Coordinates of C-alpha atoms in Angstrom, one line a residue:
M1 CA 126.8 42.1 111.2
A2 CA 123.8 41.1 113.3
G3 CA 123.4 37.3 113.7
Q4 CA 120.4 35.1 112.9
L5 CA 117.2 36.6 114.5
N6 CA 115.9 34.5 117.4
V7 CA 112.5 34.2 115.7
L8 CA 114.0 32.7 112.7
N9 CA 116.4 30.5 114.6
A10 CA 113.5 29.3 116.6
L11 CA 111.8 28.1 113.3
D12 CA 115.0 26.6 112.1
V13 CA 115.7 24.5 115.3
A14 CA 112.0 23.7 116.1
K15 CA 110.9 20.0 116.5
T16 CA 108.2 18.7 114.3
Q17 CA 105.0 20.0 115.8
W18 CA 101.3 19.9 115.1
Y19 CA 101.4 23.2 113.3
H20 CA 103.9 21.8 110.8
F21 CA 101.2 19.1 109.8
T22 CA 98.4 21.7 109.7
A23 CA 100.3 23.8 107.3
I24 CA 101.0 20.8 105.0
V25 CA 97.4 20.0 104.9
V26 CA 96.1 23.6 104.4
A27 CA 98.9 24.2 101.7
G28 CA 98.5 20.9 100.2
M29 CA 94.9 21.0 99.7
G30 CA 95.6 23.8 97.3
F31 CA 97.9 21.6 95.4
F32 CA 95.3 18.7 95.5
T33 CA 93.0 21.0 93.8
D34 CA 95.5 22.2 91.4
A35 CA 96.3 18.7 90.1
Y36 CA 92.6 17.7 90.2
D37 CA 91.6 20.7 87.9
L38 CA 94.6 20.6 85.6
F39 CA 94.5 16.8 84.9
S40 CA 90.9 15.9 85.0
I41 CA 90.3 17.6 81.8
A42 CA 92.2 14.8 80.2
N43 CA 89.4 12.4 81.3
V44 CA 86.6 14.3 79.5
T45 CA 88.2 15.7 76.3
K46 CA 87.0 12.6 74.2
L47 CA 83.5 12.9 75.6
L48 CA 83.5 16.6 74.7
G49 CA 84.6 15.8 71.1
R50 CA 81.7 13.1 70.9
I51 CA 79.1 15.7 72.2
H52 CA 80.1 18.6 70.2
Y53 CA 81.9 17.3 67.1
T54 CA 80.2 13.9 66.0
H55 CA 79.1 14.2 62.4
K56 CA 76.0 12.2 61.3
G57 CA 77.1 9.1 59.2
A58 CA 80.8 9.2 60.3
Q59 CA 82.5 6.0 60.8
K60 CA 84.1 6.9 64.1
P61 CA 82.8 9.2 66.8
G62 CA 83.7 12.9 66.9
T63 CA 87.0 14.3 68.4
L64 CA 88.0 17.8 69.2
P65 CA 89.7 19.5 66.2
P66 CA 93.3 20.5 66.7
N67 CA 92.8 24.1 67.4
V68 CA 90.0 23.3 69.9
S69 CA 91.8 20.4 71.6
M70 CA 94.9 22.8 71.9
A71 CA 92.7 25.5 73.5
V72 CA 91.0 23.1 76.1
N73 CA 94.2 21.3 77.1
G74 CA 96.3 24.4 77.0
V75 CA 94.4 27.5 78.0
A76 CA 94.4 26.6 81.8
L77 CA 98.3 26.2 81.4
C78 CA 98.5 29.7 80.0
G79 CA 96.5 31.0 82.9
T80 CA 98.8 29.2 85.4
L81 CA 101.8 30.7 83.8
A82 CA 100.5 34.2 84.2
G83 CA 99.2 33.6 87.7
Q84 CA 102.6 32.3 88.8
L85 CA 104.3 35.4 87.6
F86 CA 101.6 37.7 89.0
F87 CA 101.0 36.2 92.5
G88 CA 104.6 35.4 92.9
W89 CA 105.5 39.2 92.6
L90 CA 102.4 40.1 94.7
G91 CA 103.2 37.7 97.4
D92 CA 106.7 39.6 98.0
K93 CA 104.9 42.9 97.7
L94 CA 101.8 42.4 100.0
G95 CA 102.7 39.4 101.9
R96 CA 102.0 35.7 101.6
K97 CA 98.9 35.5 103.5
K98 CA 97.0 38.4 101.9
V99 CA 97.3 37.0 98.5
Y100 CA 96.9 33.3 99.6
G101 CA 93.0 33.8 100.0
M102 CA 92.6 35.4 96.8
T103 CA 94.0 32.4 94.8
L104 CA 92.0 29.8 96.6
A105 CA 88.6 32.0 96.1
L106 CA 89.5 32.3 92.3
M107 CA 90.1 28.5 92.1
V108 CA 86.7 27.7 93.7
C109 CA 84.6 30.0 91.5
S110 CA 86.4 29.1 88.3
S111 CA 86.0 25.4 89.1
L112 CA 82.2 25.9 89.5
A113 CA 82.0 28.1 86.4
S114 CA 83.8 25.7 84.3
G115 CA 81.0 23.1 84.8
L116 CA 78.4 25.7 84.2
S117 CA 80.0 26.7 80.7
F118 CA 77.0 27.7 78.6
G119 CA 76.2 28.2 74.7
D120 CA 73.9 27.3 72.0
T121 CA 76.6 26.0 69.6
P122 CA 79.7 23.8 70.2
K123 CA 81.9 26.9 69.6
G124 CA 80.0 28.9 72.5
V125 CA 80.2 26.0 74.9
I126 CA 84.1 25.6 74.4
A127 CA 84.8 29.2 74.4
T128 CA 83.2 29.8 77.7
L129 CA 84.9 26.6 79.1
C130 CA 88.2 28.0 78.0
F131 CA 87.4 31.5 79.5
F132 CA 86.7 29.9 82.8
R133 CA 89.6 27.5 82.7
F134 CA 92.0 30.3 82.1
W135 CA 91.1 32.0 85.3
L136 CA 91.1 28.7 87.0
G137 CA 94.7 28.4 85.9
F138 CA 95.4 32.0 87.0
G139 CA 94.4 31.0 90.5
I140 CA 96.3 27.7 90.4
G141 CA 99.4 29.6 89.3
G142 CA 99.2 31.8 92.3
D143 CA 99.2 28.6 94.6
Y144 CA 102.8 27.4 93.4
P145 CA 105.0 30.2 94.6
L146 CA 102.6 31.0 97.7
S147 CA 102.4 27.5 99.0
A148 CA 106.1 26.7 98.5
T149 CA 107.2 29.9 100.1
I150 CA 104.9 29.7 103.1
M151 CA 105.9 25.9 103.7
S152 CA 109.7 26.7 103.5
E153 CA 109.4 29.7 105.8
Y154 CA 107.5 27.7 108.4
A155 CA 109.6 24.6 108.4
N156 CA 112.7 23.9 110.4
K157 CA 115.9 23.4 108.5
K158 CA 116.4 19.6 109.3
T159 CA 113.0 18.5 107.7
R160 CA 112.2 21.5 105.4
G161 CA 112.7 19.5 102.2
A162 CA 110.2 16.8 103.3
F163 CA 107.6 19.3 104.3
I164 CA 107.7 21.3 101.1
A165 CA 107.7 18.1 99.1
A166 CA 104.7 16.7 101.1
V167 CA 102.7 19.7 100.1
F168 CA 103.6 19.1 96.5
A169 CA 102.9 15.4 96.9
M170 CA 99.3 16.2 97.4
Q171 CA 99.4 16.7 93.6
G172 CA 99.4 12.9 93.3
F173 CA 96.4 12.3 95.3
G174 CA 94.7 15.2 93.3
I175 CA 95.4 13.3 90.0
L176 CA 94.4 10.0 91.6
V177 CA 91.1 11.5 93.0
G178 CA 90.4 13.1 89.6
G179 CA 90.5 9.6 88.1
I180 CA 88.3 8.1 90.8
V181 CA 85.7 10.8 90.7
S182 CA 85.6 10.3 86.9
L183 CA 85.3 6.6 87.5
I184 CA 82.3 7.0 89.8
V185 CA 80.5 9.5 87.8
S186 CA 80.9 7.8 84.6
T187 CA 80.0 4.4 86.1
A188 CA 76.9 5.9 87.7
F189 CA 75.6 7.3 84.4
D190 CA 76.6 4.3 82.3
H191 CA 74.4 2.1 84.6
A192 CA 71.6 4.6 84.8
Y193 CA 71.4 5.3 80.9
K194 CA 72.3 2.2 78.9
A195 CA 73.6 3.0 75.5
P196 CA 75.0 0.8 72.8
P197 CA 78.5 1.0 71.2
Y198 CA 78.9 3.7 68.4
N199 CA 79.4 0.9 65.7
V200 CA 76.2 -0.6 66.8
N201 CA 74.0 2.6 66.9
P202 CA 75.9 6.0 66.4
D203 CA 73.1 8.2 67.5
A204 CA 72.0 6.1 70.7
S205 CA 75.6 5.6 71.9
L206 CA 75.6 9.4 73.2
V207 CA 72.7 9.9 75.6
P208 CA 71.7 13.5 76.2
Q209 CA 72.7 13.0 79.9
A210 CA 76.3 12.6 79.0
D211 CA 76.6 16.3 79.0
Y212 CA 76.2 16.4 82.7
V213 CA 79.1 13.9 83.2
W214 CA 82.0 16.3 82.2
R215 CA 80.3 19.2 84.1
I216 CA 80.1 17.3 87.3
I217 CA 83.8 16.0 87.1
L218 CA 85.1 19.7 86.6
M219 CA 82.9 21.2 89.3
F220 CA 84.0 18.6 91.9
G221 CA 87.4 20.5 91.9
A222 CA 85.8 23.4 94.0
V223 CA 85.0 21.1 96.9
P224 CA 88.6 20.5 98.4
A225 CA 89.6 24.1 97.9
A226 CA 86.5 25.4 99.6
L227 CA 87.0 23.1 102.5
T228 CA 90.3 24.7 103.4
Y229 CA 89.5 28.4 102.8
Y230 CA 88.8 29.0 106.4
W231 CA 92.0 27.6 107.6
R232 CA 94.1 29.5 105.2
M233 CA 92.7 32.7 106.4
K234 CA 93.6 31.8 110.1
M235 CA 97.3 31.2 109.2
P236 CA 99.5 33.9 110.5
E237 CA 101.8 35.7 108.1
T238 CA 105.3 33.9 107.9
A239 CA 107.9 35.3 110.3
R240 CA 110.5 35.6 107.5
Y241 CA 108.1 37.9 105.6
T242 CA 107.2 39.9 108.7
A243 CA 110.7 40.3 110.0
L244 CA 113.0 40.4 106.8
V245 CA 110.6 42.2 104.3
A246 CA 107.9 44.0 106.4
R247 CA 110.7 44.6 109.1
N248 CA 108.4 44.2 111.9
S249 CA 110.2 42.2 114.6
K250 CA 107.4 42.6 117.2
Q251 CA 104.7 41.1 115.2
A252 CA 106.9 38.4 113.8
A253 CA 107.9 37.3 117.5
L254 CA 104.2 37.6 118.6
D255 CA 103.1 35.3 115.7
M256 CA 105.6 32.7 116.2
S257 CA 105.3 32.6 119.9
K258 CA 101.6 31.5 119.4
V259 CA 102.7 29.0 116.8
L260 CA 105.6 27.5 118.5
Q261 CA 104.2 27.9 122.1
V262 CA 107.5 29.5 123.3
E263 CA 108.4 32.9 124.4
I264 CA 110.4 34.8 121.8
V265 CA 111.8 38.3 122.2
S266 CA 111.4 41.0 119.7
E267 CA 114.5 42.2 118.2
Q268 CA 113.7 45.5 116.3
E269 CA 117.2 46.9 116.6
K270 CA 118.7 43.6 114.8
V271 CA 116.1 43.9 112.2
D272 CA 117.0 47.6 111.4
Q273 CA 120.6 46.5 111.3
I274 CA 120.1 43.6 108.9
S275 CA 117.7 45.8 106.6
M276 CA 120.5 48.4 106.3
N277 CA 123.1 46.1 104.7
D278 CA 123.6 46.2 101.1
N279 CA 123.3 42.6 100.7
N280 CA 119.8 42.8 101.7
N281 CA 118.5 45.5 99.6
F282 CA 119.4 44.7 96.0
G283 CA 116.5 44.0 93.6
L284 CA 115.7 41.3 91.0
F285 CA 117.1 43.3 87.9
T286 CA 120.5 44.2 89.4
R287 CA 124.0 43.0 88.8
Q288 CA 124.4 41.9 92.3
F289 CA 121.4 39.6 91.9
V290 CA 122.9 38.3 88.7
R291 CA 126.2 37.7 90.4
R292 CA 124.8 36.0 93.4
H293 CA 121.8 34.2 92.1
G294 CA 121.7 34.4 88.4
L295 CA 122.9 30.9 87.7
H296 CA 120.7 29.5 90.3
L297 CA 117.7 31.0 88.7
L298 CA 118.8 29.9 85.2
G299 CA 119.1 26.3 86.8
T300 CA 115.7 26.3 88.4
T301 CA 113.9 27.8 85.3
T302 CA 115.6 25.5 82.8
T303 CA 115.2 22.3 84.7
W304 CA 111.6 23.0 85.4
F305 CA 111.0 24.0 81.8
L306 CA 112.5 20.7 80.4
L307 CA 110.9 18.4 83.0
D308 CA 107.3 19.9 82.3
I309 CA 107.6 19.4 78.5
A310 CA 108.0 15.5 79.3
Y311 CA 105.7 15.4 82.2
Y312 CA 102.7 17.2 80.8
S313 CA 103.1 15.6 77.3
S314 CA 102.7 12.3 79.2
N315 CA 99.9 13.3 81.6
L316 CA 97.7 15.4 79.5
F317 CA 97.9 12.8 76.6
Q318 CA 97.9 9.6 78.4
K319 CA 94.6 8.6 76.7
D320 CA 96.3 9.1 73.2
I321 CA 99.4 7.0 74.3
Y322 CA 97.0 4.3 75.6
T323 CA 95.0 4.2 72.3
A324 CA 98.3 4.0 70.2
V325 CA 99.4 0.9 72.0
G326 CA 96.1 -0.7 71.9
W327 CA 95.6 -0.4 75.8
L328 CA 92.3 1.4 75.1
P329 CA 89.7 -0.3 72.6
P330 CA 88.9 1.7 69.5
A331 CA 86.4 4.5 70.3
Q332 CA 83.7 3.2 67.9
T333 CA 83.5 0.0 70.1
M334 CA 82.3 1.9 73.2
N335 CA 79.5 4.4 74.0
A336 CA 80.4 7.9 75.0
I337 CA 80.2 7.5 78.7
H338 CA 81.8 4.1 78.9
E339 CA 84.9 5.7 77.1
V340 CA 85.3 8.2 80.1
Y341 CA 85.3 5.3 82.3
R342 CA 88.1 3.4 80.3
V343 CA 90.1 6.5 80.1
S344 CA 89.8 7.3 83.8
R345 CA 90.5 3.7 84.7
A346 CA 93.9 3.9 82.9
Q347 CA 94.7 7.2 84.7
V348 CA 94.0 5.8 88.1
L349 CA 96.2 2.7 87.5
I350 CA 99.1 4.9 86.5
A351 CA 98.6 7.1 89.4
L352 CA 98.5 4.2 91.9
C353 CA 101.4 2.4 90.2
G354 CA 103.9 5.4 89.6
T355 CA 102.6 8.8 90.4
V356 CA 101.6 8.7 94.0
P357 CA 104.4 6.3 95.3
G358 CA 107.0 8.6 93.6
Y359 CA 105.9 11.7 95.3
W360 CA 106.0 10.0 98.6
F361 CA 109.5 8.5 98.0
T362 CA 110.6 11.9 97.6
V363 CA 109.2 13.2 101.0
A364 CA 110.7 10.2 102.7
F365 CA 114.3 10.6 101.3
I366 CA 114.9 14.4 100.3
D367 CA 116.4 15.2 103.6
Y368 CA 118.7 12.2 103.5
L369 CA 119.8 12.0 99.9
G370 CA 119.6 15.7 99.1
R371 CA 117.8 17.5 96.3
F372 CA 120.7 17.5 93.9
F373 CA 120.9 13.7 93.9
I374 CA 117.2 13.0 93.6
Q375 CA 116.8 15.4 90.8
L376 CA 119.8 14.0 88.8
M377 CA 118.6 10.4 89.5
G378 CA 115.1 11.2 88.3
F379 CA 116.1 12.8 85.1
F380 CA 118.5 9.9 84.3
F381 CA 115.8 7.2 85.0
M382 CA 113.2 9.2 82.9
T383 CA 115.7 9.3 80.2
V384 CA 116.3 5.5 80.5
F385 CA 112.8 4.4 80.7
M386 CA 111.5 6.9 77.7
F387 CA 114.3 5.4 75.4
A388 CA 113.3 1.9 76.7
L389 CA 109.7 2.6 75.6
A390 CA 110.5 4.4 72.4
I391 CA 113.3 2.4 70.8
P392 CA 111.5 -1.0 70.8
Y393 CA 108.2 0.7 70.4
D394 CA 107.0 -2.0 67.8
H395 CA 107.5 -4.6 70.4
W396 CA 105.4 -2.7 73.1
I397 CA 102.3 -2.2 70.9
K398 CA 101.7 -6.0 70.4
K399 CA 98.8 -7.0 72.6
E400 CA 100.9 -9.6 74.6
H401 CA 103.4 -7.0 75.7
R402 CA 100.8 -4.2 76.9
I403 CA 101.3 -5.0 80.7
G404 CA 105.0 -4.6 80.1
F405 CA 104.5 -1.2 78.4
L406 CA 102.1 0.0 81.4
A407 CA 104.9 -1.1 83.9
M408 CA 107.6 0.8 82.1
Y409 CA 105.4 3.9 81.5
S410 CA 104.4 3.8 85.3
L411 CA 108.3 3.9 86.1
T412 CA 108.7 7.1 84.1
F413 CA 106.1 8.8 86.2
F414 CA 107.6 7.3 89.4
F415 CA 111.0 8.7 88.6
A416 CA 109.5 12.0 87.6
N417 CA 107.9 12.4 91.1
F418 CA 110.8 10.6 92.9
G419 CA 112.9 13.2 91.0
P420 CA 112.6 16.7 89.3
N421 CA 108.9 17.1 89.5
A422 CA 109.2 17.5 93.2
T423 CA 112.7 19.0 93.6
T424 CA 112.1 21.7 91.0
F425 CA 109.3 22.8 93.3
V426 CA 111.3 22.6 96.5
V427 CA 114.6 24.2 95.6
P428 CA 113.3 27.6 94.3
A429 CA 111.6 28.2 97.8
E430 CA 114.8 27.8 99.6
I431 CA 117.8 29.5 97.7
F432 CA 116.5 32.9 97.2
P433 CA 116.4 36.0 99.5
A434 CA 112.8 36.4 101.4
R435 CA 112.2 39.6 99.6
L436 CA 112.4 38.0 96.3
R437 CA 111.6 34.2 97.3
S438 CA 108.0 34.2 96.1
T439 CA 108.8 36.1 92.9
C440 CA 111.8 33.7 91.9
H441 CA 109.7 30.7 92.7
G442 CA 106.9 32.2 90.4
I443 CA 109.4 32.7 87.5
S444 CA 110.8 29.2 87.9
A445 CA 107.4 27.7 88.0
A446 CA 106.3 29.8 85.0
A447 CA 109.1 28.5 83.0
G448 CA 107.8 25.1 83.9
K449 CA 104.5 26.0 82.6
A450 CA 106.0 27.2 79.4
G451 CA 107.5 23.9 79.1
A452 CA 104.1 22.4 79.7
I453 CA 102.5 24.5 77.0
V454 CA 105.2 23.3 74.6
G455 CA 104.6 19.9 75.6
A456 CA 100.8 20.0 75.4
F457 CA 100.7 21.7 72.0
G458 CA 103.7 20.2 70.5
F459 CA 102.9 16.6 71.7
L460 CA 99.4 16.8 70.1
Y461 CA 100.8 17.4 66.6
A462 CA 104.0 15.5 66.9
A463 CA 102.6 12.2 68.1
Q464 CA 100.4 12.0 64.9
S465 CA 101.1 9.2 62.6
Q466 CA 103.5 9.7 59.8
D467 CA 100.8 7.9 57.6
K468 CA 98.2 10.6 56.6
S469 CA 95.4 8.1 56.5
K470 CA 96.0 7.2 60.1
T471 CA 95.9 10.6 61.7
D472 CA 93.2 12.0 63.8
A473 CA 90.5 14.1 62.0
G474 CA 91.8 17.6 61.1
Y475 CA 95.5 16.9 61.9
P476 CA 98.4 16.8 59.5
P477 CA 100.9 13.9 59.8
G478 CA 103.5 14.2 62.7
I479 CA 106.6 12.3 63.5
G480 CA 104.8 9.3 65.1
M481 CA 104.5 8.1 68.7
K482 CA 107.8 6.4 68.7
N483 CA 109.8 9.6 67.6
S484 CA 107.8 11.7 70.0
L485 CA 108.8 9.4 72.9
I486 CA 112.5 9.6 71.6
V487 CA 112.3 13.5 71.7
L488 CA 111.0 13.3 75.3
G489 CA 113.9 11.1 76.3
V490 CA 116.4 13.7 74.8
V491 CA 114.4 16.5 76.8
N492 CA 115.1 14.5 80.0
F493 CA 118.8 14.0 79.2
V494 CA 119.2 17.8 78.8
G495 CA 117.4 18.4 82.0
M496 CA 119.9 16.2 83.7
L497 CA 122.8 18.3 82.4
F498 CA 121.2 21.7 83.5
T499 CA 120.7 20.0 87.1
F500 CA 124.4 20.9 87.7
L501 CA 123.5 24.6 87.9
V502 CA 121.2 24.0 91.0
P503 CA 122.9 24.2 94.4
E504 CA 122.2 21.6 97.1
S505 CA 120.2 23.1 99.9
K506 CA 119.9 20.1 102.4
G507 CA 120.3 21.0 106.1
K508 CA 121.0 24.7 105.7
S509 CA 118.9 27.7 107.0
L510 CA 117.1 29.8 104.4
E511 CA 119.4 32.9 105.3
E512 CA 122.5 30.8 104.9
L513 CA 121.4 29.8 101.5
S514 CA 120.4 33.1 100.4
G515 CA 123.1 35.2 101.9
E516 CA 120.8 37.3 103.9
N517 CA 123.1 36.9 107.1
E518 CA 126.1 37.7 105.0
D519 CA 128.1 40.7 105.8
D520 CA 130.2 42.9 103.5
G521 CA 133.3 40.6 104.3
G522 CA 131.6 37.5 102.8
V523 CA 131.0 35.8 106.2
V524 CA 127.8 34.3 107.4
D525 CA 126.9 34.8 111.2
Y526 CA 124.2 32.5 112.6
Q527 CA 123.0 31.3 115.9
D528 CA 122.3 27.7 116.1
L529 CA 120.5 27.6 119.5
A530 CA 117.0 27.3 120.7
P531 CA 115.5 30.7 121.7
S532 CA 115.5 29.6 125.3
S533 CA 119.2 28.9 125.2
A534 CA 122.1 31.2 125.9
T535 CA 123.3 33.2 122.8
A536 CA 126.4 32.1 121.1
T537 CA 127.6 32.9 117.6
R538 CA 130.0 31.1 115.2
T539 CA 131.0 32.1 111.8
V540 CA 131.2 30.1 108.7
P541 CA 132.8 31.3 105.5
V542 CA 130.7 31.4 102.4

């Protein structure tokens, strides 16, 4: 069996260079946009309820009805799931680069269109908003498998985990900037158009200009995506796709010679030899895939599914959790725009205290502690802190304990991001063969979004009070916030158990992990030398 291709070995042993950071920024800005677009909707849903569903004479301002709230919060997640499956598959068929531009263009157009949602009735505005947010999610979905796969195939094996995690960590900045933009826009409008609280003057508390606030916030998501479009189109196709899937050694060597600024010799004969091996030809729906990677795919899909139930429940409905514990004042004591400000301020504080630091702790430690340890640790502490919030819940809702609640709640986000929220993204980009890598990452990510949909829809109903008189308008009684948090704690614990199905990928080449260098005798051949060094081969049993 032929050993590792020189062009791939050159990538594995390359020192950290400027092109690594360029790739992180270009791929990461897609994830910045993803997080901004997915989570900024949480800052404006209360405003949408006031604008379109406030009834004259009501004691409280309007809120989105259950079916409308589910649609607004969940339709982008449905689009994301579909996009992850479709673009993941397409990335393995057409190549990473060809598909990469499509997803970004779709995100830019759909972000702008979301803010331009039109209609003469509330139903018309919400329907067009949901339509555009579905396609926004569809583009976002494609960014998951493509960005992860591109970064993993560009990176060296020593710091690959940190590079992929750094791309994903841009999500934290997207969530943070989403809150900051909402703060700036709401503050500007609140100062420009003075309005009394709802309980003082219901009609005057909602100024006509409030309709611009949510539109500007949603449309801003197009800016970072548009800024990186040119650079995405300039990126060459990854050498692993070109050599192992397209089987064009000359082009792979040419592309990477420019990127790495070293001379790399084309090895078409070796590429042909690798491609003829049965180990490099089985498809996704084959016994051989199930035998080699079936448990791996089960592990990556289940852990991502379980994580996102808890993560998206907590993220999309932060405003409801804050209201339940009294951290946000009652809606009727604020005007419509000031409520956006208060919700956004809470999101920014949580992002600064827990979300952003957690992502970058993963970047710093993933190649030292390993993916398995960080994921197991993250699920464990998410379980601990969720139960610590839920079991003494009556303690936390007292006014004097709200700061403690904020600290504990921030820690659940910290260990989600210094834990499974990052590792579930990293590992599927490393352990599957190049010809199936984008597809398998898309399947794993889609399982995560299925969990997000369960969390987004389920939490909306489950967190309602058990006392019918205290439920939001239009909602049946639920199991209450305390029991909902207990359920999320159990979900995190089960995620910890399924982590044992996921292999450790620290410090190994992608071909070593996927078995693409494996011959029929079960031995992996690879060269551990820079392209300018003399060739030496050693064998490692698999």
